[in-house]
Amino acid sequence: MASHQRSPAIKGAKVLMVGAGGIGCELLKTLALSGFEDIHIIDMDTIEVSNLNRQFLFRQSHVGQSKAKVARDAVLRFRPHISITSYHANVKDPDFNVDFFKQFNVVLNGLDNLDARRHVNRLCLASDVPLVESGTTGFLGQVTVHVKGKTECYECQPKPTPKTYPVCTITSTPSKFVHCIVWSKDLLFAKLFGDKNQENDLNVRSSDAASSSQQAEDVFERQNDEGIEEYARRIYDHVFGYNIEDALSNEETWKNRNRPKPLYSRDVFPEEPSQQNGNMDKNCATDDPLSVSAMASLGLKNPQDIWSLLENSRIFLEALKLFFGKREKEIGNLSFDKDDQLAVEFVTAAANIRAASFGIPLHSLFEAKGIAGNIVHAVATTNAVIAGLIVIEAIKVLQSDANNYRMTYCLEHPSRKMLLMPVEPFEPNKSCYVCSETPLLLEVNTHRSKLRDFVEKIVKAKLGMNFPLIMYGPALLYEVGDDLDEDMAANYAANLEKVLSELPSPVTGGTMLTVEDLQQEFTCNINIKHREEFDEEKEPDGMLLSGWTQAPRVEKDDNKTVGNGGSSTSNASSAMPVEAEEDDDIEIVPIGKKRKLGEISKATNPNLSDVADDDDVLVMLDGENLDVKKKKKLQ
Amino acid sequence: MDGEELTEQETALYDRQIRVWGVDAQRRLSKAHILVSGMKGTVVEFCKNIVLAGVGSLTLVDSREVTEEALSANFLIPPDENVYSGKTLAELCCDSLKDFNPMVRVSVEKGDISSFGGDFYGRFDVVVISSCSFATKKLINEKCRKVSKRVAFYTVDCRDSCGEIYVDLQNYTYSKKKLDETDECQLQYPSFEEAVAIPWRALPRKVTKLYLAMRVIERFEEAEGRNPGEISIADLPGVLKLKKELCDAQSFNESHVPDALLERLVSDTSEFPPVCAILGGILGQVPALNPLLMQTHFHF
């Protein structure tokens, strides 16, 4: 056995793994082979078919079971005498508190969303346990080391937040396919099949932000005696025909833009409605609602094909009919699920028809599904490489080999002949509000904004706290908890509805609030500055938080927006584009460059001084022996 | 598998990786036939990766019996004598690998890798060998080069936490997109014999010490008639002496091949699992047609 495997630091180490997915499977296997004997692993997910191309500890027969548990069983088969404890749970559960984290020598993350990563970062800081972070997307990957007091914490550098789009772009002036997807998924699908009580911007005019009228509401309701086909066509005509004409009536909007074309079913479909019926029989045989499919019904087999406007329109009508015909009970409760074939078909078709109307290129179901479902492309090899690097860093941490900690970036294209680029970690960011406890500044109209707005939009959304406690000096303004006294709970509920300046302890300009999350053991001080006016477009929340590290957005305008899928991001963190978008320039958020935003990634332009010297492990490519001949240029 | 279109089953299983390299690449993968010899840690990682990726077939060669060392970096073999007794490494790995992806044909070829003829190698698109002597590597490389269709040839060796991959794609054509135009480039790889014969002085300065150290050890094992990896700290004086001789013969400065590195490589010849994962991962990307990994050597 190799000498390192006999190392007491490894044998006696207690390791926590968060995540048993792509990185997790590879990591658990490598840890076990490397001589680790006490591993704990947390994962809340169950196994899906699409996991099997890389999460090799799982088999087809395991679909539906807990990832953490199955991973554990699989590894014990080749290392029966080590201890692996699995938790089928969410790492944000209160059970995983500071005391829980304190029992470990190192924490290894293999997560796929920013929220959980921030949460774990705070717990590691609070319990003073080193954290090795990682992420992968396709062929890209990275491993970073975070040790309290010695290196940056995970939040010292800005991380890209999920992309969101201005409301008017989605409702009136789409210019990219993703805008059509967001419209189709979050507006149309939600309106037709989701909760009727939810606010929906579907009929908002480009020039007028007022919400839809009573009449518009009725348009989407199916009338009692209306046939399904009739209803479907009416909806089609309304959203692709009438709404477009309505938007066109506002000349101002289209002065500098291409005008969309209204589309009506009578023009798109050459035949009479009665000849349009797909083969419903193909869908009758099955009882399983999830296997009902408009594609099957219409004989369109290949998800990689880009359908014509006519085909998309047929799918649109057929899908609508199938929802009402076969899945009526679910209507009113449905939310989009990327694994719901019929939902994906509907959203694809609707997005494509809208795209056709606005002159945007159409996309295949395969591509649309990836965008709508925020699917992260992934392969086994990158995860294997990253897992190997994680273990190497973990061992350095356990041996307190601080001089040799490295952040390693796995590049897609070799740079300076290196495929894996190691970089020394940076010192903690002195203005990081998480690990350096720097106070933040909040500009707000204290006479207009309520405590509820502050809690939801600032404390939870921006600061990532789950169970906040808010104090002004000694006064407790708000807290969350199971064991609250009835009176106190009522008091807090009342406080939420009050504007800041009218709270029992009035919060006005010049005051300082203390916000805490007891589970994360994270405290943050926020200085309040009163401001009367806020720009409705740029600052729709009516509050501006500064002094914290906010990731630069790719789009220039910061309009309040409709997002494409909310909180989950790809596996990767700072260096990776968040969503797979074909048209946008991928802006790589700087990593490894001290606290400067908006620069080009170090991965492509490393500073010589920061790259580890020859003695370090790195992958070198030697191509000098090759004889490179450039042949004719292809036209 | 059969026919041109991917089946529904394949599309569902390979969805996430098709989003990385596209449907065409996936189809080409499914037609690729891979031969692998020497079932140690790094090679096992490579096999796992390509089976998951969905290659057409994988043939394993390794008639050695199970030893403790073989088990140390191999997660395919359960450490249960009842299971592994009487079976070769190739057979045991084959059983496990089949499980990872029922759509890939995994099989075992019995016999000594150096005894197979040219027509045997012609059955494959990619050949990966490990745990072989210098002479064997040379021999198999020559056989692969003699086959009329192109057979990609790789060797991989991992000692302690160092590793080396050697690549020979013979003549390799690819297109490089630049702004408005597309250049068609052709790379001509040297054979294994040619590559190692390059005088060290002629190598660019940036070539790693690991490359040179591996060459010294390779020669030593060859000269002493040892099996690959059959070396220990007791051999260090002999190795250092050989290093001096080789450097002197080429008028090459000895200090470019650090003694400390050689010491490390002879003391611990077993593989370090994280490095197996890294090398196996990088190697696994090559059949996946990542067009930029086209150099002759990788070192870690």
PDB file of C-alpha atoms in Angstrom, chain A residues 353-515:
ATOM      1  CA  ILE A 353     -44.417  29.833 -32.397  1.00  0.00           C
ATOM      2  CA  ARG A 354     -43.610  33.024 -30.527  1.00  0.00           C
ATOM      3  CA  ALA A 355     -40.082  32.894 -31.897  1.00  0.00           C
ATOM      4  CA  ALA A 356     -41.435  32.515 -35.416  1.00  0.00           C
ATOM      5  CA  SER A 357     -43.614  35.544 -34.855  1.00  0.00           C
ATOM      6  CA  PHE A 358     -40.652  37.644 -33.733  1.00  0.00           C
ATOM      7  CA  GLY A 359     -38.198  36.383 -36.325  1.00  0.00           C
ATOM      8  CA  ILE A 360     -36.102  34.444 -33.803  1.00  0.00           C
ATOM      9  CA  PRO A 361     -34.638  31.085 -34.902  1.00  0.00           C
ATOM     10  CA  LEU A 362     -36.587  28.021 -33.849  1.00  0.00           C
ATOM     11  CA  HIS A 363     -35.105  25.281 -31.686  1.00  0.00           C
ATOM     12  CA  SER A 364     -35.505  21.546 -31.274  1.00  0.00           C
ATOM     13  CA  LEU A 365     -37.251  19.989 -28.306  1.00  0.00           C
ATOM     14  CA  PHE A 366     -33.881  18.738 -27.079  1.00  0.00           C
ATOM     15  CA  GLU A 367     -32.459  22.258 -27.012  1.00  0.00           C
ATOM     16  CA  ALA A 368     -35.612  23.831 -25.618  1.00  0.00           C
ATOM     17  CA  LYS A 369     -35.762  21.285 -22.835  1.00  0.00           C
ATOM     18  CA  GLY A 370     -32.211  22.119 -21.852  1.00  0.00           C
ATOM     19  CA  ILE A 371     -33.016  25.815 -21.613  1.00  0.00           C
ATOM     20  CA  ALA A 372     -36.379  25.459 -19.928  1.00  0.00           C
ATOM     21  CA  GLY A 373     -35.129  22.852 -17.504  1.00  0.00           C
ATOM     22  CA  ASN A 374     -31.823  24.569 -16.728  1.00  0.00           C
ATOM     23  CA  ILE A 375     -30.161  21.310 -17.586  1.00  0.00           C
ATOM     24  CA  VAL A 376     -26.457  21.162 -16.851  1.00  0.00           C
ATOM     25  CA  HIS A 377     -24.489  19.235 -19.430  1.00  0.00           C
ATOM     26  CA  ALA A 378     -22.195  16.742 -17.758  1.00  0.00           C
ATOM     27  CA  VAL A 379     -19.753  13.912 -18.382  1.00  0.00           C
ATOM     28  CA  ALA A 380     -18.142  11.345 -16.123  1.00  0.00           C
ATOM     29  CA  THR A 381     -14.527  12.200 -16.910  1.00  0.00           C
ATOM     30  CA  THR A 382     -14.527  15.779 -15.637  1.00  0.00           C
ATOM     31  CA  ASN A 383     -16.114  14.658 -12.397  1.00  0.00           C
ATOM     32  CA  ALA A 384     -13.461  11.959 -12.023  1.00  0.00           C
ATOM     33  CA  VAL A 385     -10.637  14.446 -12.520  1.00  0.00           C
ATOM     34  CA  ILE A 386     -12.153  16.939 -10.099  1.00  0.00           C
ATOM     35  CA  ALA A 387     -12.745  14.232  -7.499  1.00  0.00           C
ATOM     36  CA  GLY A 388      -9.079  13.254  -7.716  1.00  0.00           C
ATOM     37  CA  LEU A 389      -8.061  16.866  -7.166  1.00  0.00           C
ATOM     38  CA  ILE A 390     -10.439  17.231  -4.221  1.00  0.00           C
ATOM     39  CA  VAL A 391      -8.855  14.276  -2.458  1.00  0.00           C
ATOM     40  CA  ILE A 392      -5.374  15.641  -3.054  1.00  0.00           C
ATOM     41  CA  GLU A 393      -6.354  18.972  -1.494  1.00  0.00           C
ATOM     42  CA  ALA A 394      -8.194  17.262   1.340  1.00  0.00           C
ATOM     43  CA  ILE A 395      -5.055  15.353   2.243  1.00  0.00           C
ATOM     44  CA  LYS A 396      -3.038  18.574   2.277  1.00  0.00           C
ATOM     45  CA  VAL A 397      -5.602  20.113   4.593  1.00  0.00           C
ATOM     46  CA  LEU A 398      -5.473  17.147   6.928  1.00  0.00           C
ATOM     47  CA  GLN A 399      -1.702  17.293   7.020  1.00  0.00           C
ATOM     48  CA  SER A 400      -1.909  21.049   7.603  1.00  0.00           C
ATOM     49  CA  ASP A 401       0.257  21.457   4.559  1.00  0.00           C
ATOM     50  CA  ALA A 402      -0.877  25.050   4.194  1.00  0.00           C
ATOM     51  CA  ASN A 403       1.863  26.202   1.883  1.00  0.00           C
ATOM     52  CA  ASN A 404       0.760  23.728  -0.709  1.00  0.00           C
ATOM     53  CA  TYR A 405      -2.956  24.411  -0.837  1.00  0.00           C
ATOM     54  CA  ARG A 406      -3.969  25.007  -4.412  1.00  0.00           C
ATOM     55  CA  MET A 407      -7.064  26.101  -6.242  1.00  0.00           C
ATOM     56  CA  THR A 408      -7.096  24.029  -9.403  1.00  0.00           C
ATOM     57  CA  TYR A 409      -8.986  24.863 -12.553  1.00  0.00           C
ATOM     58  CA  CYS A 410      -9.688  22.196 -15.114  1.00  0.00           C
ATOM     59  CA  LEU A 411      -9.714  23.956 -18.439  1.00  0.00           C
ATOM     60  CA  GLU A 412     -11.547  23.114 -21.571  1.00  0.00           C
ATOM     61  CA  HIS A 413      -8.631  24.204 -23.735  1.00  0.00           C
ATOM     62  CA  PRO A 414      -5.061  23.819 -22.611  1.00  0.00           C
ATOM     63  CA  SER A 415      -3.508  27.156 -21.738  1.00  0.00           C
ATOM     64  CA  ARG A 416       0.264  27.570 -21.800  1.00  0.00           C
ATOM     65  CA  LYS A 417       0.386  23.842 -22.292  1.00  0.00           C
ATOM     66  CA  MET A 418      -1.472  23.151 -19.089  1.00  0.00           C
ATOM     67  CA  LEU A 419      -4.764  21.404 -18.878  1.00  0.00           C
ATOM     68  CA  LEU A 420      -5.022  21.678 -15.133  1.00  0.00           C
ATOM     69  CA  MET A 421      -4.070  25.028 -13.774  1.00  0.00           C
ATOM     70  CA  PRO A 422      -3.109  25.315 -10.118  1.00  0.00           C
ATOM     71  CA  VAL A 423      -3.206  28.691  -8.422  1.00  0.00           C
ATOM     72  CA  GLU A 424      -2.326  29.652  -4.865  1.00  0.00           C
ATOM     73  CA  PRO A 425      -5.316  30.626  -2.766  1.00  0.00           C
ATOM     74  CA  PHE A 426      -5.797  34.263  -1.801  1.00  0.00           C
ATOM     75  CA  GLU A 427      -6.041  35.763   1.621  1.00  0.00           C
ATOM     76  CA  PRO A 428      -9.471  36.500   3.015  1.00  0.00           C
ATOM     77  CA  ASN A 429     -11.228  39.476   1.497  1.00  0.00           C
ATOM     78  CA  LYS A 430     -11.284  42.133   4.216  1.00  0.00           C
ATOM     79  CA  SER A 431     -14.567  43.496   2.956  1.00  0.00           C
ATOM     80  CA  CYS A 432     -16.302  40.155   2.737  1.00  0.00           C
ATOM     81  CA  TYR A 433     -19.472  40.542   4.752  1.00  0.00           C
ATOM     82  CA  VAL A 434     -19.500  36.836   5.520  1.00  0.00           C
ATOM     83  CA  CYS A 435     -16.071  36.084   6.875  1.00  0.00           C
ATOM     84  CA  SER A 436     -14.859  39.561   7.702  1.00  0.00           C
ATOM     85  CA  GLU A 437     -18.125  40.760   9.214  1.00  0.00           C
ATOM     86  CA  THR A 438     -18.082  44.055   7.378  1.00  0.00           C
ATOM     87  CA  PRO A 439     -21.304  46.019   7.857  1.00  0.00           C
ATOM     88  CA  LEU A 440     -23.519  46.611   4.843  1.00  0.00           C
ATOM     89  CA  LEU A 441     -25.520  49.624   3.792  1.00  0.00           C
ATOM     90  CA  LEU A 442     -29.204  49.562   2.930  1.00  0.00           C
ATOM     91  CA  GLU A 443     -30.877  52.493   1.204  1.00  0.00           C
ATOM     92  CA  VAL A 444     -34.604  52.335   1.718  1.00  0.00           C
ATOM     93  CA  ASN A 445     -37.665  54.500   2.100  1.00  0.00           C
ATOM     94  CA  THR A 446     -38.340  53.792   5.744  1.00  0.00           C
ATOM     95  CA  HIS A 447     -41.846  55.223   5.495  1.00  0.00           C
ATOM     96  CA  ARG A 448     -42.866  53.015   2.619  1.00  0.00           C
ATOM     97  CA  SER A 449     -41.030  49.716   2.825  1.00  0.00           C
ATOM     98  CA  LYS A 450     -42.359  47.121   5.214  1.00  0.00           C
ATOM     99  CA  LEU A 451     -40.404  44.779   7.421  1.00  0.00           C
ATOM    100  CA  ARG A 452     -41.731  41.910   5.313  1.00  0.00           C
ATOM    101  CA  ASP A 453     -40.032  43.355   2.211  1.00  0.00           C
ATOM    102  CA  PHE A 454     -36.795  43.612   4.127  1.00  0.00           C
ATOM    103  CA  VAL A 455     -37.010  40.024   5.332  1.00  0.00           C
ATOM    104  CA  GLU A 456     -37.978  38.446   2.024  1.00  0.00           C
ATOM    105  CA  LYS A 457     -35.965  40.447  -0.460  1.00  0.00           C
ATOM    106  CA  ILE A 458     -32.876  41.349   1.478  1.00  0.00           C
ATOM    107  CA  VAL A 459     -32.332  38.975   4.362  1.00  0.00           C
ATOM    108  CA  LYS A 460     -33.473  35.790   2.701  1.00  0.00           C
ATOM    109  CA  ALA A 461     -32.949  36.394  -0.992  1.00  0.00           C
ATOM    110  CA  LYS A 462     -29.777  38.483  -1.034  1.00  0.00           C
ATOM    111  CA  LEU A 463     -28.083  37.444   2.181  1.00  0.00           C
ATOM    112  CA  GLY A 464     -29.035  33.793   1.942  1.00  0.00           C
ATOM    113  CA  MET A 465     -30.253  33.403   5.485  1.00  0.00           C
ATOM    114  CA  ASN A 466     -32.888  30.755   6.095  1.00  0.00           C
ATOM    115  CA  PHE A 467     -33.950  31.328   9.696  1.00  0.00           C
ATOM    116  CA  PRO A 468     -33.271  34.985  10.354  1.00  0.00           C
ATOM    117  CA  LEU A 469     -33.394  36.939  13.545  1.00  0.00           C
ATOM    118  CA  ILE A 470     -33.584  40.714  13.292  1.00  0.00           C
ATOM    119  CA  MET A 471     -32.615  43.069  16.078  1.00  0.00           C
ATOM    120  CA  TYR A 472     -32.382  46.756  16.552  1.00  0.00           C
ATOM    121  CA  GLY A 473     -30.147  47.180  19.528  1.00  0.00           C
ATOM    122  CA  PRO A 474     -31.700  45.076  22.271  1.00  0.00           C
ATOM    123  CA  ALA A 475     -35.101  44.996  20.599  1.00  0.00           C
ATOM    124  CA  LEU A 476     -36.065  41.820  18.762  1.00  0.00           C
ATOM    125  CA  LEU A 477     -38.028  42.863  15.700  1.00  0.00           C
ATOM    126  CA  TYR A 478     -38.465  39.496  14.127  1.00  0.00           C
ATOM    127  CA  GLU A 479     -37.422  35.898  14.412  1.00  0.00           C
ATOM    128  CA  VAL A 480     -38.288  32.471  13.064  1.00  0.00           C
ATOM    129  CA  GLY A 481     -38.675  29.452  15.245  1.00  0.00           C
ATOM    130  CA  ASP A 482     -40.828  26.502  16.227  1.00  0.00           C
ATOM    131  CA  ASP A 483     -40.886  27.234  19.899  1.00  0.00           C
ATOM    132  CA  LEU A 484     -42.144  30.788  19.767  1.00  0.00           C
ATOM    133  CA  ASP A 485     -44.519  31.994  22.390  1.00  0.00           C
ATOM    134  CA  GLU A 486     -47.975  32.762  20.910  1.00  0.00           C
ATOM    135  CA  ASP A 487     -47.755  36.386  21.895  1.00  0.00           C
ATOM    136  CA  MET A 488     -44.343  36.795  20.390  1.00  0.00           C
ATOM    137  CA  ALA A 489     -45.385  35.107  17.167  1.00  0.00           C
ATOM    138  CA  ALA A 490     -48.343  37.437  16.879  1.00  0.00           C
ATOM    139  CA  ASN A 491     -46.087  40.348  17.588  1.00  0.00           C
ATOM    140  CA  TYR A 492     -43.698  39.362  14.834  1.00  0.00           C
ATOM    141  CA  ALA A 493     -46.522  38.791  12.374  1.00  0.00           C
ATOM    142  CA  ALA A 494     -47.768  42.275  13.101  1.00  0.00           C
ATOM    143  CA  ASN A 495     -44.294  43.719  12.727  1.00  0.00           C
ATOM    144  CA  LEU A 496     -43.930  42.234   9.268  1.00  0.00           C
ATOM    145  CA  GLU A 497     -46.823  44.345   8.022  1.00  0.00           C
ATOM    146  CA  LYS A 498     -45.523  47.601   9.469  1.00  0.00           C
ATOM    147  CA  VAL A 499     -43.349  50.020   7.608  1.00  0.00           C
ATOM    148  CA  LEU A 500     -39.885  50.348   9.080  1.00  0.00           C
ATOM    149  CA  SER A 501     -40.376  53.763  10.640  1.00  0.00           C
ATOM    150  CA  GLU A 502     -43.486  52.576  12.467  1.00  0.00           C
ATOM    151  CA  LEU A 503     -42.051  49.501  14.122  1.00  0.00           C
ATOM    152  CA  PRO A 504     -42.177  49.350  17.919  1.00  0.00           C
ATOM    153  CA  SER A 505     -38.550  50.417  17.822  1.00  0.00           C
ATOM    154  CA  PRO A 506     -38.700  52.729  14.818  1.00  0.00           C
ATOM    155  CA  VAL A 507     -36.105  52.029  12.158  1.00  0.00           C
ATOM    156  CA  THR A 508     -35.127  55.273  10.476  1.00  0.00           C
ATOM    157  CA  GLY A 509     -32.111  56.692   8.691  1.00  0.00           C
ATOM    158  CA  GLY A 510     -28.927  56.399  10.684  1.00  0.00           C
ATOM    159  CA  THR A 511     -29.921  53.298  12.617  1.00  0.00           C
ATOM    160  CA  MET A 512     -28.206  49.920  12.429  1.00  0.00           C
ATOM    161  CA  LEU A 513     -29.946  46.573  12.279  1.00  0.00           C
ATOM    162  CA  THR A 514     -28.339  43.295  13.254  1.00  0.00           C
ATOM    163  CA  VAL A 515     -29.409  40.272  11.280  1.00  0.00           C
TER     164      VAL A 515
END
